Coordinates of N, CA and C in Angstrom, one line a residue:
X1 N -21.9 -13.5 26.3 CA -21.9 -13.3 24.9 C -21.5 -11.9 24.5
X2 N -22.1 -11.1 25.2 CA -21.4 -9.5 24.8 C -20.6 -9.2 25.3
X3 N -19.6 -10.1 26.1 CA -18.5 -9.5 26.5 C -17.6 -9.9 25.5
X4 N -17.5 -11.2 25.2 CA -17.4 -11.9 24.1 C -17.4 -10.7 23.1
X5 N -18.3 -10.7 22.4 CA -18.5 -10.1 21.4 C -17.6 -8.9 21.3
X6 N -17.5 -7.9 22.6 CA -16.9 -6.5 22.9 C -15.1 -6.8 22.7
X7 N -15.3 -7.8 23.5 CA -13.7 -8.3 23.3 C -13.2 -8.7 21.5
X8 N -13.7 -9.0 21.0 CA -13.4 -9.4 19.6 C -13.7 -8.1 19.1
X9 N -14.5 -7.1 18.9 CA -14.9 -5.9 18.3 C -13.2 -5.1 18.9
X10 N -12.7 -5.1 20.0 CA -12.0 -4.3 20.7 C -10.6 -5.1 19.8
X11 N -10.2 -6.0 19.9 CA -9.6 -6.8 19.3 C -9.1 -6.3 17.7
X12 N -10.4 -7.1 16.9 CA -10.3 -6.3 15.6 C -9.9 -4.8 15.3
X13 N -10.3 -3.9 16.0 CA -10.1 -2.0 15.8 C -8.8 -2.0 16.2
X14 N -8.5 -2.6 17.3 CA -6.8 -2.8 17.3 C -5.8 -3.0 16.5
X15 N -6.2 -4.1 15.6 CA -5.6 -5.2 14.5 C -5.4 -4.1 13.5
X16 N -6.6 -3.4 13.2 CA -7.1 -2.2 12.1 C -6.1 -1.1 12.6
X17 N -6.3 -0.5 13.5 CA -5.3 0.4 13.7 C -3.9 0.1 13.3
X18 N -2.9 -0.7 13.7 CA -2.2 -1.0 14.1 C -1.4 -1.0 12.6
X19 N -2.4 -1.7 11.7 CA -2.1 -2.2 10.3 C -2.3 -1.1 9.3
X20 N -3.3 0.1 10.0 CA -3.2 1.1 9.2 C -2.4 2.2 9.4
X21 N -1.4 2.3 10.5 CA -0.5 3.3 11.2 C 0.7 2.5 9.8
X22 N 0.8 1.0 9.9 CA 2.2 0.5 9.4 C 2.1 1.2 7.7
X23 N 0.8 1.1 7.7 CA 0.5 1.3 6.3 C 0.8 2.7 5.8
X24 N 0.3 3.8 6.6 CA 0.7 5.0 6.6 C 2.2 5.2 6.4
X25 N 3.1 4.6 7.6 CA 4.4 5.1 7.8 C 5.3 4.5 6.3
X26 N 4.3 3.4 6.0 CA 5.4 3.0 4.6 C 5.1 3.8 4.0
X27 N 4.1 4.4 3.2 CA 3.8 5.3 2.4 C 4.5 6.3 2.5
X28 N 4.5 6.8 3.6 CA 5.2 8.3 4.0 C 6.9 8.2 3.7
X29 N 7.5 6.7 4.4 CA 8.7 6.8 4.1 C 9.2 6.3 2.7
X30 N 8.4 5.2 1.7 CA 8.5 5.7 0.5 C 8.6 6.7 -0.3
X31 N 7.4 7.8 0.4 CA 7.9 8.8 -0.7 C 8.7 9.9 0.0
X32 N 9.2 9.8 1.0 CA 10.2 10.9 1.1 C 11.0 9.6 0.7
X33 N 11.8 8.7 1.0 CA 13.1 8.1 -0.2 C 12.9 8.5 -1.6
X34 N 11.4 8.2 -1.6 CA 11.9 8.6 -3.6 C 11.9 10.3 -4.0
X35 N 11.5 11.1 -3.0 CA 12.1 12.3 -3.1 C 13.9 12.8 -2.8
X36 N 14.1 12.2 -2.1 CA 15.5 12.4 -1.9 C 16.4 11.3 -2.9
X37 N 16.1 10.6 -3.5 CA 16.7 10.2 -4.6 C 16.4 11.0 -6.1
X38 N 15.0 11.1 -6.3 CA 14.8 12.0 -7.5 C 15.5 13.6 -7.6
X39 N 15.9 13.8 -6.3 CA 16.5 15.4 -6.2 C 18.2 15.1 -5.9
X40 N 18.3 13.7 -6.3 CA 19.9 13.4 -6.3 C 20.3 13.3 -5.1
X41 N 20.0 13.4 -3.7 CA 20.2 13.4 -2.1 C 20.3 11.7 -2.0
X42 N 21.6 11.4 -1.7 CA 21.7 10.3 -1.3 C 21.3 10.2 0.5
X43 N 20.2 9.5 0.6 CA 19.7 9.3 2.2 C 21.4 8.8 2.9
X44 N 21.5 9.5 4.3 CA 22.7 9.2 4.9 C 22.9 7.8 5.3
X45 N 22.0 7.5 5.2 CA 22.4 5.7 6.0 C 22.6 5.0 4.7
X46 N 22.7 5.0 3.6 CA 23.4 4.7 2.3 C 25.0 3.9 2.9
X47 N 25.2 5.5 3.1 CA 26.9 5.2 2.9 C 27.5 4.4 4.3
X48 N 26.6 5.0 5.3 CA 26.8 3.9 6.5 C 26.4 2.9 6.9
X49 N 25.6 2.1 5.9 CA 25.4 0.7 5.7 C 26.5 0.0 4.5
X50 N 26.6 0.3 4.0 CA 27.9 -0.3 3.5 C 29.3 0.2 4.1
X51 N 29.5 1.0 4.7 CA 30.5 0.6 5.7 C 30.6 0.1 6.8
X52 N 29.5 -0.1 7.2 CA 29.1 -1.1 8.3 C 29.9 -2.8 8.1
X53 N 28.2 -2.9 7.0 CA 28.6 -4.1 6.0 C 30.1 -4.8 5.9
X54 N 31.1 -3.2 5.4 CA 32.2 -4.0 4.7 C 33.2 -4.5 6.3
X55 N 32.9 -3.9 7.2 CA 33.6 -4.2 8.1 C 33.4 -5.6 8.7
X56 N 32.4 -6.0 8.6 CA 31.4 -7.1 9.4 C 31.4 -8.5 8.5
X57 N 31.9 -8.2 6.9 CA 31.8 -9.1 6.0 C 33.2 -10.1 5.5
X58 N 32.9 -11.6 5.8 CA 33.8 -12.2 5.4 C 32.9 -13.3 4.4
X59 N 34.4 -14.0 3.3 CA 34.1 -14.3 2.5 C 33.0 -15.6 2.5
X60 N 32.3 -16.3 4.0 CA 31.8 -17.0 3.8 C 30.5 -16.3 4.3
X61 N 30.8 -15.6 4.4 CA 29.2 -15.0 4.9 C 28.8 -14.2 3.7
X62 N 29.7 -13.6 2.5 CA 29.3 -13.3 1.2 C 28.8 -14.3 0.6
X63 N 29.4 -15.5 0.7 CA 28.7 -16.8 0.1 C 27.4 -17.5 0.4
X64 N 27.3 -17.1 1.4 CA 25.8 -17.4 1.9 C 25.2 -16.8 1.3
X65 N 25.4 -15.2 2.0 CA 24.2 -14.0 1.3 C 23.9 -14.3 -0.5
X66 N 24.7 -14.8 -1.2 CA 24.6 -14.7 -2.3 C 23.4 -15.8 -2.3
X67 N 23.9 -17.1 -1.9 CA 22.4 -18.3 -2.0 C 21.7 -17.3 -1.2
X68 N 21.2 -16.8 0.0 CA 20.0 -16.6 0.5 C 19.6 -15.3 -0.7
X69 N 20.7 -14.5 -1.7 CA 20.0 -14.0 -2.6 C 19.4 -13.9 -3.4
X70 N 19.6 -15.6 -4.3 CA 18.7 -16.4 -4.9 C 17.5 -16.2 -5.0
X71 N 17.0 -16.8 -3.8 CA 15.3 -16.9 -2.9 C 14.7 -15.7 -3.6
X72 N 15.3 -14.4 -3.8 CA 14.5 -13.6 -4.3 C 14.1 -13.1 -5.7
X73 N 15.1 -13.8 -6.4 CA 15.0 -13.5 -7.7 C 13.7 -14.6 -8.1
X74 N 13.5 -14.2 -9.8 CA 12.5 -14.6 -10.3 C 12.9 -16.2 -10.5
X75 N 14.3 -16.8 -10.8 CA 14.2 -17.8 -10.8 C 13.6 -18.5 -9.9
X76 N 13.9 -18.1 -8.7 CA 12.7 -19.1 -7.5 C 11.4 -18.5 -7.6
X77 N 11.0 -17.5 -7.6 CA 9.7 -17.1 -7.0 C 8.5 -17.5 -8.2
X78 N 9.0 -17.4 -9.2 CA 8.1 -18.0 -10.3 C 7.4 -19.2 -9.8
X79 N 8.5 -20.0 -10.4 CA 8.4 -21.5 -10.0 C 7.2 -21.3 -8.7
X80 N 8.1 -20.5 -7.4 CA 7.0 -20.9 -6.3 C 5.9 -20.7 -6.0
X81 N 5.8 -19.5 -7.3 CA 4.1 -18.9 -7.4 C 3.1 -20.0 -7.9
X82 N 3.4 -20.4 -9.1 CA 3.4 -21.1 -10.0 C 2.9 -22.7 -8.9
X83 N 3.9 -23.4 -8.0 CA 3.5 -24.3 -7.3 C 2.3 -23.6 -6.3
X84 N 2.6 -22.8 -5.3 CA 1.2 -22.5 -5.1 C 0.0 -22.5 -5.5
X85 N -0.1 -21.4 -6.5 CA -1.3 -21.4 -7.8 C -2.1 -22.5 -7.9
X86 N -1.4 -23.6 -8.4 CA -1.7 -24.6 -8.6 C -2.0 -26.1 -7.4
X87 N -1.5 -25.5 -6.4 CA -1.6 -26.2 -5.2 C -3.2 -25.6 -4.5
X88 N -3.2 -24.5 -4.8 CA -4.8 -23.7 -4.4 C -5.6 -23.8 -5.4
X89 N -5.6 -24.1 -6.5 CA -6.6 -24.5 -7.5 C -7.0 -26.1 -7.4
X90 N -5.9 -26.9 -7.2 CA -6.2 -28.8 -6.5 C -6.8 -28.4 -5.6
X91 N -6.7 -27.2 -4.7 CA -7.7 -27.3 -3.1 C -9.0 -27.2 -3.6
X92 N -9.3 -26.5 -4.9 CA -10.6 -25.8 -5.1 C -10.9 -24.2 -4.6
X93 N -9.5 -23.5 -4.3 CA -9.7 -22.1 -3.8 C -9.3 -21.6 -4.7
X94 N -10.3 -21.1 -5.4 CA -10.3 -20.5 -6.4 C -10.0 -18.8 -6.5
X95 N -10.5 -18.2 -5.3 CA -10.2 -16.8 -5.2 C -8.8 -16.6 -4.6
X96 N -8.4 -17.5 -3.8 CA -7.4 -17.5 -3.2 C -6.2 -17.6 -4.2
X97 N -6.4 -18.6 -4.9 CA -5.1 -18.7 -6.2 C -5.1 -17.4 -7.4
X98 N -6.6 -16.4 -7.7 CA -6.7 -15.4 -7.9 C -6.1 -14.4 -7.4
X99 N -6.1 -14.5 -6.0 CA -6.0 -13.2 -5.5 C -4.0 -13.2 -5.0
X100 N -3.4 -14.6 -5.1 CA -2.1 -14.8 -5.0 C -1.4 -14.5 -6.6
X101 N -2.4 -14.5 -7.7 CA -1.4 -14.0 -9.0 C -2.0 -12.9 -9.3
X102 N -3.0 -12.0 -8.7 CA -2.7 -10.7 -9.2 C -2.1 -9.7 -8.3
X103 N -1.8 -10.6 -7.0 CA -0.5 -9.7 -6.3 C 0.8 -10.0 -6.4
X104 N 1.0 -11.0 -7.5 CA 2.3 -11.5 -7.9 C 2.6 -10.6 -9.0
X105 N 1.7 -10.5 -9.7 CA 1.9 -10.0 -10.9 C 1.9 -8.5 -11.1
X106 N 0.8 -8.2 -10.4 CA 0.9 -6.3 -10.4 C 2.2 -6.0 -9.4
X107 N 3.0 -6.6 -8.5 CA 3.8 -6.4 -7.7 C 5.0 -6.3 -9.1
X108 N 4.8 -7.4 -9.4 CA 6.1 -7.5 -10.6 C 5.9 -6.1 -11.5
X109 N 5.5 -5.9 -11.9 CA 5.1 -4.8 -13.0 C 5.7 -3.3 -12.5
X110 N 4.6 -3.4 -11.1 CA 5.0 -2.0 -10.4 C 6.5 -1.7 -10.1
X111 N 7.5 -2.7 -9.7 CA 8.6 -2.9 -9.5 C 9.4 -2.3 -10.8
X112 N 8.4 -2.9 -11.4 CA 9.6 -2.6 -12.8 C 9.3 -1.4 -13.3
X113 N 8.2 -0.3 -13.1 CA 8.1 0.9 -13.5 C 8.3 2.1 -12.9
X114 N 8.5 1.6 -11.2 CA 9.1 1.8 -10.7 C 10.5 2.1 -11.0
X115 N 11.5 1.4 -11.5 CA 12.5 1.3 -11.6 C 12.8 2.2 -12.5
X116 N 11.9 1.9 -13.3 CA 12.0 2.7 -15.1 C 12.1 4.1 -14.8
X117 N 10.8 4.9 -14.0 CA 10.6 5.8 -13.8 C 11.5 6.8 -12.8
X118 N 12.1 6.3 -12.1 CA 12.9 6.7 -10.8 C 14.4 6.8 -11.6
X119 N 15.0 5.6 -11.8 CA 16.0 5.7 -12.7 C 17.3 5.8 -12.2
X120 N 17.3 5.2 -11.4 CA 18.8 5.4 -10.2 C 19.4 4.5 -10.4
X121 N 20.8 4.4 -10.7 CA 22.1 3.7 -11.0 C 22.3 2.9 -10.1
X122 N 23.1 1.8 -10.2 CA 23.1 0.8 -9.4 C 25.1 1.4 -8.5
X123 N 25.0 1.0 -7.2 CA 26.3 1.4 -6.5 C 27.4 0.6 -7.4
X124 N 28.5 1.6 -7.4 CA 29.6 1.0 -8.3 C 30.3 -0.1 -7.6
X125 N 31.3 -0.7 -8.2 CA 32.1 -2.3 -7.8 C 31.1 -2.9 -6.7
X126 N 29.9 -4.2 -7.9 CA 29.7 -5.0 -7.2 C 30.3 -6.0 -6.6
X127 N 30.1 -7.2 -5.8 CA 31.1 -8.2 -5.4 C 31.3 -9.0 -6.9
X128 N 29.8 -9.3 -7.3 CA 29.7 -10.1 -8.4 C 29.7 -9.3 -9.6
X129 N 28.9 -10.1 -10.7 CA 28.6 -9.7 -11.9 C 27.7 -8.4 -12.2
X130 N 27.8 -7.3 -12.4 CA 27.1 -5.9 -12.9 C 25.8 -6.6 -13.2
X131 N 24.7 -5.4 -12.8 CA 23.7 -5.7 -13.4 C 23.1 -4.3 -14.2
X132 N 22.2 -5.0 -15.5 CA 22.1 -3.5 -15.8 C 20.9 -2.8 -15.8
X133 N 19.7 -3.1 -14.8 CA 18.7 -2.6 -14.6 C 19.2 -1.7 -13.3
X134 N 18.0 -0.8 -13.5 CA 17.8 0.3 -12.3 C 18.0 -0.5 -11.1
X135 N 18.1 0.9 -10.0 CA 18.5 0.5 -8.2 C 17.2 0.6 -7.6
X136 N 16.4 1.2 -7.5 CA 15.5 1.9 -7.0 C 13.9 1.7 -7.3
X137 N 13.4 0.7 -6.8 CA 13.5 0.2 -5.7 C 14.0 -1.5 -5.5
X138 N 14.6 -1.7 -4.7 CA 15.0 -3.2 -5.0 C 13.5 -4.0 -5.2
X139 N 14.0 -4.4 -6.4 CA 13.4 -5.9 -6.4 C 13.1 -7.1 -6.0
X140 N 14.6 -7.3 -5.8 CA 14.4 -8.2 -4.6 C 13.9 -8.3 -3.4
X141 N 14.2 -7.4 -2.3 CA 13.3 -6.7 -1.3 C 12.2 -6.6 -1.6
X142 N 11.3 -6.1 -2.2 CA 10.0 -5.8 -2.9 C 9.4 -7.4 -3.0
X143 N 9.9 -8.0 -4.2 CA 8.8 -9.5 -4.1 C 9.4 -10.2 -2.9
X144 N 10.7 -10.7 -2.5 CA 10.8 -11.2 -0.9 C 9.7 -11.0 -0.2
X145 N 9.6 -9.9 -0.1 CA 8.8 -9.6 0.9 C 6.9 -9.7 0.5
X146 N 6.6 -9.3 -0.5 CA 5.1 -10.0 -0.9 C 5.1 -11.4 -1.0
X147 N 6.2 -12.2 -1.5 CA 6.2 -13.4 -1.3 C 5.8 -14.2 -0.1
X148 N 6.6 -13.7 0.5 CA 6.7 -14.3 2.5 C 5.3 -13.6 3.1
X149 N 5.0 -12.4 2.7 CA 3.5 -12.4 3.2 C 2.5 -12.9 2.5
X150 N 2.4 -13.3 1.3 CA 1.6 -14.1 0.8 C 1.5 -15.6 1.2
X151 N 2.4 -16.1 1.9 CA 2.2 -17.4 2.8 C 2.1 -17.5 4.0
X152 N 2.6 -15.6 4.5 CA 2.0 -15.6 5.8 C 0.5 -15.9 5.5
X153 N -0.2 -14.5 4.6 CA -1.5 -14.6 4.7 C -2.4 -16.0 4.2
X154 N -1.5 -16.7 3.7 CA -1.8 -18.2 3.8 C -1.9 -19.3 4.7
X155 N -0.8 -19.0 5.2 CA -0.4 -19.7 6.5 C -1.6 -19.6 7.6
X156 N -2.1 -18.3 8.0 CA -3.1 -17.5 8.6 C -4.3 -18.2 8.8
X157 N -4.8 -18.8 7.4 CA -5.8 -19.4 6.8 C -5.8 -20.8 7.1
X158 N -5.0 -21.2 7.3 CA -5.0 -22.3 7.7 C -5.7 -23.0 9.1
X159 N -5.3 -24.4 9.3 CA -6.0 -24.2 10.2 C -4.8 -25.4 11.2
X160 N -3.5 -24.5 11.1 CA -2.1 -24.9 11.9 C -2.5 -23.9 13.5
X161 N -1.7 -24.3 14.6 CA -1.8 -24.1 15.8 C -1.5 -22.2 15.3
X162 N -1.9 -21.8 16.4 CA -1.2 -20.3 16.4 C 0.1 -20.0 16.7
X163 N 0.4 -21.1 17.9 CA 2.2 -20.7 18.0 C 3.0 -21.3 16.6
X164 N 2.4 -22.4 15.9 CA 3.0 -22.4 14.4 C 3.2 -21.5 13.8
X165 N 1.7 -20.8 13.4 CA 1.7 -19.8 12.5 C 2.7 -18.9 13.0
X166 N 2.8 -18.3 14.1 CA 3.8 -17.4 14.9 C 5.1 -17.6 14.6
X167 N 5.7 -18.8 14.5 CA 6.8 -19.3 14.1 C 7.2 -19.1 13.0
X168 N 6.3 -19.2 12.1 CA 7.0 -19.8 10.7 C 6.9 -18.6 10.4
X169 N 5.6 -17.5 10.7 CA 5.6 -15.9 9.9 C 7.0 -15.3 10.3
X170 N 7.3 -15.0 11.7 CA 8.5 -15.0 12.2 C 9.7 -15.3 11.1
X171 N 9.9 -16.6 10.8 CA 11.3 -16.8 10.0 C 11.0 -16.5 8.5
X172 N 9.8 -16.2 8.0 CA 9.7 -16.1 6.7 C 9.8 -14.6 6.5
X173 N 9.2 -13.8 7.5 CA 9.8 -12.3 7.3 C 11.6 -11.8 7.7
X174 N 12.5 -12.8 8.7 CA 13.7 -13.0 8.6 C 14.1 -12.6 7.4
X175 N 13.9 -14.5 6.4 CA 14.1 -14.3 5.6 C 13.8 -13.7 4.4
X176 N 12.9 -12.4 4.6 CA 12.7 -11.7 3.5 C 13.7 -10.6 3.7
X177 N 13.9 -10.2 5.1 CA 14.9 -9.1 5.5 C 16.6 -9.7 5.9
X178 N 16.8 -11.0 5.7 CA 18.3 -11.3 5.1 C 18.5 -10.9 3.5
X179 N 17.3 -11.4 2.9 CA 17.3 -11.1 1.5 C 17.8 -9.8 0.7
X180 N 16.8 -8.9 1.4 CA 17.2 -7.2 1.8 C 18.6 -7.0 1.8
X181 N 19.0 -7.5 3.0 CA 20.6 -6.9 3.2 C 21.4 -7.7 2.4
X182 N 21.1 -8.8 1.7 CA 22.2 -9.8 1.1 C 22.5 -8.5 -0.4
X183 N 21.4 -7.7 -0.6 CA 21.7 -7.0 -1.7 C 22.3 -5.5 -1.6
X184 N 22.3 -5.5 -0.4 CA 23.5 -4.3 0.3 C 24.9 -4.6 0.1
X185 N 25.0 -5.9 1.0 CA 26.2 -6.5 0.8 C 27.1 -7.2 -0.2
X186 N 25.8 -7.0 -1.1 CA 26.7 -8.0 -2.6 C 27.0 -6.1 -3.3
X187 N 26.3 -5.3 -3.1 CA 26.4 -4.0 -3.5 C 26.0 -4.2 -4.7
X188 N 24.4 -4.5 -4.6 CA 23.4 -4.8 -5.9 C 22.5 -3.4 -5.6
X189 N 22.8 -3.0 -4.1 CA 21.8 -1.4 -3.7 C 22.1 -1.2 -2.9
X190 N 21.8 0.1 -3.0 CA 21.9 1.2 -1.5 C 20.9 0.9 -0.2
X191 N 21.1 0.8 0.6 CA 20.2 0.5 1.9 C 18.8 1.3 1.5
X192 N 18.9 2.2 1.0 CA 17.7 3.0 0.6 C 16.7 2.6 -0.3
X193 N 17.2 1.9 -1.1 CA 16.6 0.7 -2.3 C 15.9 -0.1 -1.4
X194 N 16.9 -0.8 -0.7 CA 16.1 -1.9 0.3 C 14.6 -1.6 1.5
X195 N 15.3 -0.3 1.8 CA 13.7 -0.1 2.2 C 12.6 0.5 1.8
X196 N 12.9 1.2 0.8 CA 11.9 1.4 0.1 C 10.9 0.3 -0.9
X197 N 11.8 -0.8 -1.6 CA 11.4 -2.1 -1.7 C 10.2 -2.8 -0.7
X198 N 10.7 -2.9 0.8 CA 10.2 -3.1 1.9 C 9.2 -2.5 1.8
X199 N 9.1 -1.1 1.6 CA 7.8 -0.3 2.0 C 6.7 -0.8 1.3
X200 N 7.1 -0.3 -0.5 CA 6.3 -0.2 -1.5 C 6.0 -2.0 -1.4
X201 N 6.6 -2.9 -0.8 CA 6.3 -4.4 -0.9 C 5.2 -4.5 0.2
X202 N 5.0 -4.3 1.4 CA 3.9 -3.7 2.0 C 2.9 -3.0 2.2
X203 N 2.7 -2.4 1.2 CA 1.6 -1.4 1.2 C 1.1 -2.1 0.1
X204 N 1.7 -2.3 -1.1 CA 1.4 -3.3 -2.2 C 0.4 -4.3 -2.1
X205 N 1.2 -5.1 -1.0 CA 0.5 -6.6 -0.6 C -0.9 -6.3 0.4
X206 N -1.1 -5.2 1.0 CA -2.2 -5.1 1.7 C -3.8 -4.3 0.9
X207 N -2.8 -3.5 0.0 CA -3.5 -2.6 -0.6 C -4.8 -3.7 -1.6
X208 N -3.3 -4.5 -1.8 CA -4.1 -5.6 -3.2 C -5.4 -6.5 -2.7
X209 N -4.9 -7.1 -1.2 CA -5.8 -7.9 -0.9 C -6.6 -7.4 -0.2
X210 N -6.8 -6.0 0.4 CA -7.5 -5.4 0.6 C -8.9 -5.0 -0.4
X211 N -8.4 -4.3 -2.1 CA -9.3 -4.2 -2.7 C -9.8 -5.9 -3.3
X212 N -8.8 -6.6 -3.2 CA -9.5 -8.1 -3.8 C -10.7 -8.5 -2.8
X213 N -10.4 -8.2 -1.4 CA -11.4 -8.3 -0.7 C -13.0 -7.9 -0.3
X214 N -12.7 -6.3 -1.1 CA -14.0 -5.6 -1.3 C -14.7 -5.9 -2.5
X215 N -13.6 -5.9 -3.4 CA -14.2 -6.6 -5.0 C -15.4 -7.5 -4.9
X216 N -14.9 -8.8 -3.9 CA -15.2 -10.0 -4.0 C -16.7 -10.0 -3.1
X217 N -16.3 -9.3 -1.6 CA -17.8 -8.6 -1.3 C -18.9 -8.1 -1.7
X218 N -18.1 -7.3 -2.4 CA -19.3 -6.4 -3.4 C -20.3 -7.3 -4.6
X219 N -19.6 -8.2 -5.2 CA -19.7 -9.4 -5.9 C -20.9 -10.3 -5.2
X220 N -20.4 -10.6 -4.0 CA -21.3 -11.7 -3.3 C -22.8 -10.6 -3.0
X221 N -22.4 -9.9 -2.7 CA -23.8 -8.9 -2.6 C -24.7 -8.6 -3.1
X222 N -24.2 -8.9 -4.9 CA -24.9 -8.6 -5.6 C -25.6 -9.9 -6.5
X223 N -24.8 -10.7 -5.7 CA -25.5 -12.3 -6.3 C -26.3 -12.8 -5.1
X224 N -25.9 -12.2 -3.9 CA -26.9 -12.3 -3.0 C -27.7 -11.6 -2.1
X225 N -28.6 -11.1 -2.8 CA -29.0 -9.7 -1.7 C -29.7 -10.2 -0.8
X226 N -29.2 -8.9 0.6 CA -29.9 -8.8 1.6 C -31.1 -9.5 2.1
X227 N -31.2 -10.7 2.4 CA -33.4 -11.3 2.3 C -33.2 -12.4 1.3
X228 N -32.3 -12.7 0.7 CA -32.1 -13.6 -0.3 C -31.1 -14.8 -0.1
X229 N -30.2 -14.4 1.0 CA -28.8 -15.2 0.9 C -29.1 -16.7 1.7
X230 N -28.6 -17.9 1.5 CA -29.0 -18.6 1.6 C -28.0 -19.0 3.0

């Protein structure tokens, strides 16, 4: 039983580590991107991701990227928050459908003040139609990616095989980072957008359910103290 025990303890501080290094490095490379955009320094892999891009791109694989670009906008994600929500409230998980719209929602916000505040132009001649909101940080990138970890961390919870769950987190972070590049390649943003999106969408989504998680602790603690809990 204590080895047991040592093994799971060893386990966990691993997990913790591991998750708090990722956490750090997004932070860190967040804010050197938004330093080197606020001081007008276009980061060098900018310009060599869309030349990459244009070399590598034909007209049916723009056509894709454009559907797989979809997926990130608000016309889908709504809707699919929205089915969730309400798919975890018929379960009776009540903190769960809480804690999936106020990381939907503060994600959305921060994005957009984000945007406000930074203020970076969007790359000239898109494929498609102009858009006339800020670059910085993508959007799209940003909820893609809280999205797809919000069903990972659902998925998680479940009580599907492990090589499932491994599977499906697998292709849902894919497709959060085809999503990413579909907006390089439509030339909706600079590669720099995109990962900074990535970052700030990461640190976001951990940060959130992280303090939702102490909140909710702290709550039970105080409805059940120590000698009292049933």
């Amino acid at each position: 039983m204590d080895n047991i025990d040592a093994k799971t303890i060893r386990t966990i501080t691993l997990e913790t580590i591991i998750v708090a290094l990722l956490f750090l490095i997004s932070v860190a490379l967040f804010v050197f991107l938004t330093h080197q955009v606020v001081k007008g320094v276009d980061p060098w892999f900018d310009s060599k991701a869309f030349d990459f891009f244009r070399r590598h791109t034909t007209p049916s694989r723009v056509t894709f990227l454009r559907n797989i670009s979809f997926l990130g906008s608000p016309l889908f994600l709504l809707p699919a928050y929205l089915l969730i929500i309400v798919w975890l409230a018929v379960k009776k998980r009540k903190y769960d459908a809480i804690d999936v719209t106020i990381v939907a929602v503060t994600a959305t916000l921060l994005g957009r003040f984000l945007k406000w505040l930074i203020g970076r132009s969007r790359p000239d001649s898109p494929l498609f139609e102009a858009i006339g909101t800020n670059s910085f940080p993508s959007g799209h990138a940003l909820s893609s990616f809280i999205f797809c970890s919000v069903v990972i961390w659902l998925l998680w919870k479940s009580e599907w095989s492990i090589a499932a769950k491994w599977i499906l987190s697998l292709l849902l972070l894919s497709l959060s980072f085809t999503i990413g590049i579909s907006r390089i390649v439509l030339r909706y943003h600079y590669a720099s957008d995109v990962v900074a999106g990535f970052c700030i969408g990461f640190t976001w989504v951990m940060l959130s359910l992280w303090v939702q998680k102490r909140i909710r602790k702290s709550i039970g603690n105080r409805q059940y103290p120590i000698g009292n809990r049933q």
